[in-house]
């Protein structure tokens, strides 16, 4: 079946370095993608989203890259800080033109990011 | 603080108990959701309410019973649960369900069924 998955379940980075978290998707109809961050003891928190008419979107210290050719999504965190330690989820959905709603997101399993001080 | 509050934060119950999880959102959103988060599994959507009407029920066992008395409150009533129901139960809200929008999650209720 089609699914969203992650290349690496865990990632350890040195404080100050850049982090890259990867996500593969297989549903060719997906055209909306989201990254969530979940800190210990908290619910997932929205980080950034991207639609398929874009291949890059930047936020504060975060960049999402979308490669539709190979169905790959990545989240880049610049100058990683201890507060970035969390589990990061990617999620996908088909577009509103296809009748999709927020409740039809498909989530990946998550990648745990650990920042070494 | 996301504007979505869940209580209790932790719950331990026996298989014959009846308990309820509560969720309240202070964001003026029209849609509310229950998700289940188990270890090593992706988030699983359980129920969706839009303007207090149930929209989605993803083949959830009847021992889970949702209730949405108004657009700000959502409950999940639990009875005769199984140990495999132990998980983090997350409530979320969004402005609407018709389009892709941000979900705002609460901190969840960590449920242990003995």
PDB file of C-alpha atoms in Angstrom, chain A residues 4 31-32 34 36 38 41-46 49 51 87 89 93-96 99-109, chain B residues 2 9 33 35 37 40-45 48 55-56 58 88 90 94 96-108:
ATOM      1  CA  UNK A   4       4.648   7.806   4.318  1.00  0.00           C
ATOM      2  CA  UNK A  31       0.431  17.335  -2.999  1.00  0.00           C
ATOM      3  CA  UNK A  32       0.423  18.754   0.499  1.00  0.00           C
ATOM      4  CA  UNK A  34       3.578  18.981   6.714  1.00  0.00           C
ATOM      5  CA  UNK A  36       5.390  18.308  12.989  1.00  0.00           C
ATOM      6  CA  UNK A  38       6.783  16.446  19.175  1.00  0.00           C
ATOM      7  CA  UNK A  41       5.387  14.945  27.128  1.00  0.00           C
ATOM      8  CA  UNK A  42       3.747  17.190  24.565  1.00  0.00           C
ATOM      9  CA  UNK A  43       1.546  16.837  21.525  1.00  0.00           C
ATOM     10  CA  UNK A  44       2.812  17.375  17.974  1.00  0.00           C
ATOM     11  CA  UNK A  45       3.404  20.987  17.027  1.00  0.00           C
ATOM     12  CA  UNK A  46       3.187  22.323  13.479  1.00  0.00           C
ATOM     13  CA  UNK A  49       4.126  22.943   5.370  1.00  0.00           C
ATOM     14  CA  UNK A  51       2.411  22.348  -1.384  1.00  0.00           C
ATOM     15  CA  UNK A  87      10.557  13.515  17.386  1.00  0.00           C
ATOM     16  CA  UNK A  89       6.899  13.630  11.847  1.00  0.00           C
ATOM     17  CA  UNK A  93      -2.370  14.625   2.071  1.00  0.00           C
ATOM     18  CA  UNK A  94      -3.984  14.894  -1.303  1.00  0.00           C
ATOM     19  CA  UNK A  95      -5.088  18.344  -2.371  1.00  0.00           C
ATOM     20  CA  UNK A  96      -8.333  20.140  -1.702  1.00  0.00           C
ATOM     21  CA  UNK A  99     -11.799  16.698  -1.765  1.00  0.00           C
ATOM     22  CA  UNK A 100      -9.232  16.176   0.954  1.00  0.00           C
ATOM     23  CA  UNK A 101      -9.613  17.626   4.396  1.00  0.00           C
ATOM     24  CA  UNK A 102      -7.310  18.093   7.329  1.00  0.00           C
ATOM     25  CA  UNK A 103      -8.415  14.768   8.809  1.00  0.00           C
ATOM     26  CA  UNK A 104      -7.039  12.772   5.898  1.00  0.00           C
ATOM     27  CA  UNK A 105      -3.410  13.379   6.715  1.00  0.00           C
ATOM     28  CA  UNK A 106      -1.204  10.298   6.666  1.00  0.00           C
ATOM     29  CA  UNK A 107       1.561  10.499   9.247  1.00  0.00           C
ATOM     30  CA  UNK A 108       4.972   8.880   9.194  1.00  0.00           C
ATOM     31  CA  UNK A 109       6.400   7.062  12.206  1.00  0.00           C
TER      32      UNK A 109
ATOM     33  CA  UNK B   2      -1.432  25.409  21.839  1.00  0.00           C
ATOM     34  CA  UNK B   9      -2.630  13.914  31.624  1.00  0.00           C
ATOM     35  CA  UNK B  33     -10.219  15.140  16.416  1.00  0.00           C
ATOM     36  CA  UNK B  35      -5.879  10.450  17.570  1.00  0.00           C
ATOM     37  CA  UNK B  37      -0.408   7.337  19.342  1.00  0.00           C
ATOM     38  CA  UNK B  40       6.575   2.750  17.080  1.00  0.00           C
ATOM     39  CA  UNK B  41       3.390   3.361  15.089  1.00  0.00           C
ATOM     40  CA  UNK B  42       2.213   6.412  13.157  1.00  0.00           C
ATOM     41  CA  UNK B  43      -0.546   8.580  14.529  1.00  0.00           C
ATOM     42  CA  UNK B  44      -3.908   6.910  13.996  1.00  0.00           C
ATOM     43  CA  UNK B  45      -7.014   8.998  13.437  1.00  0.00           C
ATOM     44  CA  UNK B  48     -13.440  13.625  13.560  1.00  0.00           C
ATOM     45  CA  UNK B  55     -17.532  13.127  10.215  1.00  0.00           C
ATOM     46  CA  UNK B  56     -15.208  10.177  10.442  1.00  0.00           C
ATOM     47  CA  UNK B  58     -12.060   4.943  11.391  1.00  0.00           C
ATOM     48  CA  UNK B  88      -1.191   8.295  24.222  1.00  0.00           C
ATOM     49  CA  UNK B  90      -4.249  13.080  21.482  1.00  0.00           C
ATOM     50  CA  UNK B  94      -8.459  22.887  13.253  1.00  0.00           C
ATOM     51  CA  UNK B  96     -12.321  23.613   9.459  1.00  0.00           C
ATOM     52  CA  UNK B  97     -11.990  20.201   7.831  1.00  0.00           C
ATOM     53  CA  UNK B  98     -12.711  21.069   4.235  1.00  0.00           C
ATOM     54  CA  UNK B  99      -9.213  22.190   3.439  1.00  0.00           C
ATOM     55  CA  UNK B 100      -5.733  21.278   4.531  1.00  0.00           C
ATOM     56  CA  UNK B 101      -5.068  23.300   7.627  1.00  0.00           C
ATOM     57  CA  UNK B 102      -2.833  23.149  10.628  1.00  0.00           C
ATOM     58  CA  UNK B 103      -3.857  20.782  13.353  1.00  0.00           C
ATOM     59  CA  UNK B 104      -3.367  22.069  16.871  1.00  0.00           C
ATOM     60  CA  UNK B 105      -2.724  19.224  19.295  1.00  0.00           C
ATOM     61  CA  UNK B 106      -3.155  18.973  23.020  1.00  0.00           C
ATOM     62  CA  UNK B 107      -0.519  17.323  25.189  1.00  0.00           C
ATOM     63  CA  UNK B 108      -2.422  14.086  25.297  1.00  0.00           C
TER      64      UNK B 108
END
